[in-house]
CSV table of C-alpha atoms in Angstrom, one decimal:
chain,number,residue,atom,x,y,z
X,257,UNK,CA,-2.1,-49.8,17.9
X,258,UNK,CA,-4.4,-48.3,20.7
X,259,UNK,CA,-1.9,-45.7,21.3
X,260,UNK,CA,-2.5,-44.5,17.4
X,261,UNK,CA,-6.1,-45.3,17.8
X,262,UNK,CA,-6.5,-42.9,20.9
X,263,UNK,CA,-4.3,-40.4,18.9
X,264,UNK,CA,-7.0,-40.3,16.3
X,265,UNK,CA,-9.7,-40.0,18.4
X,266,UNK,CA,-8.4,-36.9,19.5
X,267,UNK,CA,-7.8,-35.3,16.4
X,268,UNK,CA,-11.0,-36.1,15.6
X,269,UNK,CA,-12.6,-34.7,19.1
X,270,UNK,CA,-10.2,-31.5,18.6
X,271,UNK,CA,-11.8,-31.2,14.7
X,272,UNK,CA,-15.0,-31.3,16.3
X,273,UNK,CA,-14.6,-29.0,18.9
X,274,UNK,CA,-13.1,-26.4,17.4
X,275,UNK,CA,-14.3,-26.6,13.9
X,276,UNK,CA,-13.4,-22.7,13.3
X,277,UNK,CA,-9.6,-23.4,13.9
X,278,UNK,CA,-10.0,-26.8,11.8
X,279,UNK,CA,-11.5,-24.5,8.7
X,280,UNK,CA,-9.3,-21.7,9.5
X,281,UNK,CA,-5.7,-24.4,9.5
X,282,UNK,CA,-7.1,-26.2,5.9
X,283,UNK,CA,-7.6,-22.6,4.1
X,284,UNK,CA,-3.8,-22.0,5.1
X,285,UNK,CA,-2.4,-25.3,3.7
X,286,UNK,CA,-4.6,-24.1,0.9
X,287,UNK,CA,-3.3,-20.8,0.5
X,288,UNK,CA,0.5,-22.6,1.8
X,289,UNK,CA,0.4,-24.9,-1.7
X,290,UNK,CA,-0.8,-22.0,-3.4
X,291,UNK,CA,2.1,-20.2,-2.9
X,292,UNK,CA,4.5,-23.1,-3.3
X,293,UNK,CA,3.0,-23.4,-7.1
X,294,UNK,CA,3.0,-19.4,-7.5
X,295,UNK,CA,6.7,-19.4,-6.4
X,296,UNK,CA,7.2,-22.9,-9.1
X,297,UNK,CA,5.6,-20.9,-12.0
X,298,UNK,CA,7.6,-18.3,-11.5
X,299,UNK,CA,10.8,-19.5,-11.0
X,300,UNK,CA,11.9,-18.1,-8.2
X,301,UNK,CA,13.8,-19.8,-5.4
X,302,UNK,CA,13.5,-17.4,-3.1
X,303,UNK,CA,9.9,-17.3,-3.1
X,304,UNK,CA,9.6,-21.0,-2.8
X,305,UNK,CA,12.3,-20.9,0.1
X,306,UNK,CA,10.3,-18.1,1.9
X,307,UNK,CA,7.2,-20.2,1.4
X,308,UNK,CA,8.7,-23.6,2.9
X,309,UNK,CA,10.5,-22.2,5.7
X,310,UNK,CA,7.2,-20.2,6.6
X,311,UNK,CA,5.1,-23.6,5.8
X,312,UNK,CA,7.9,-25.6,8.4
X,313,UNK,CA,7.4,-22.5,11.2
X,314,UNK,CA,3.8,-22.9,11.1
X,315,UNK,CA,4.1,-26.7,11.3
X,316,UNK,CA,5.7,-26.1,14.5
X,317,UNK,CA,3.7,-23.8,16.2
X,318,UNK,CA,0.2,-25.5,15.3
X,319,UNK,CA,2.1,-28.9,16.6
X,320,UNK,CA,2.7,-26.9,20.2
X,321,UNK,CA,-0.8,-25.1,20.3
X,322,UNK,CA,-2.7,-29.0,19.7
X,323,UNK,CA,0.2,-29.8,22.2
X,324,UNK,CA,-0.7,-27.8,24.7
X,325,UNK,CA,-4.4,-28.1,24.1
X,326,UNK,CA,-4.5,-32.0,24.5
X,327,UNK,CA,-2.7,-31.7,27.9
X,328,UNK,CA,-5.0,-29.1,28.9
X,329,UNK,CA,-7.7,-31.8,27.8
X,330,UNK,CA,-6.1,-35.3,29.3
């Protein structure tokens, strides 16, 4: 339990730190399940496959940027 709590109070000392990155990553999930409903109304598959593949790399690379940042941090 402290271990989750001390996760969250990093999360929310990185959102407050770097508030620019925090608005900049929630207009991309934004823009992310925009697409995924564009590529549903349309019908196509591989639309909605380019969009969740690219959704999954970004995933990634924002998990080894906060990564990195945290250990620069503790």
């Amino acid at each position: 339990m402290t271990f989750l709590r001390r996760i969250v109070n990093r999360g929310v000392r990185e959102l407050t730190a770097y508030p620019l990155a925090t608005v900049g990553s929630i207009l991309l999930m934004i823009g992310l399940l925009g697409g995924i409903q564009l590529a549903h109304r349309i019908g196509s598959l591989n639309l909605l496959v380019i969009v969740v593949i690219s959704l999954i790399i970004m995933g990634i690379v924002a998990l080894r940027v906060v990564d990195r940042e945290l250990s620069k941090h503790f």
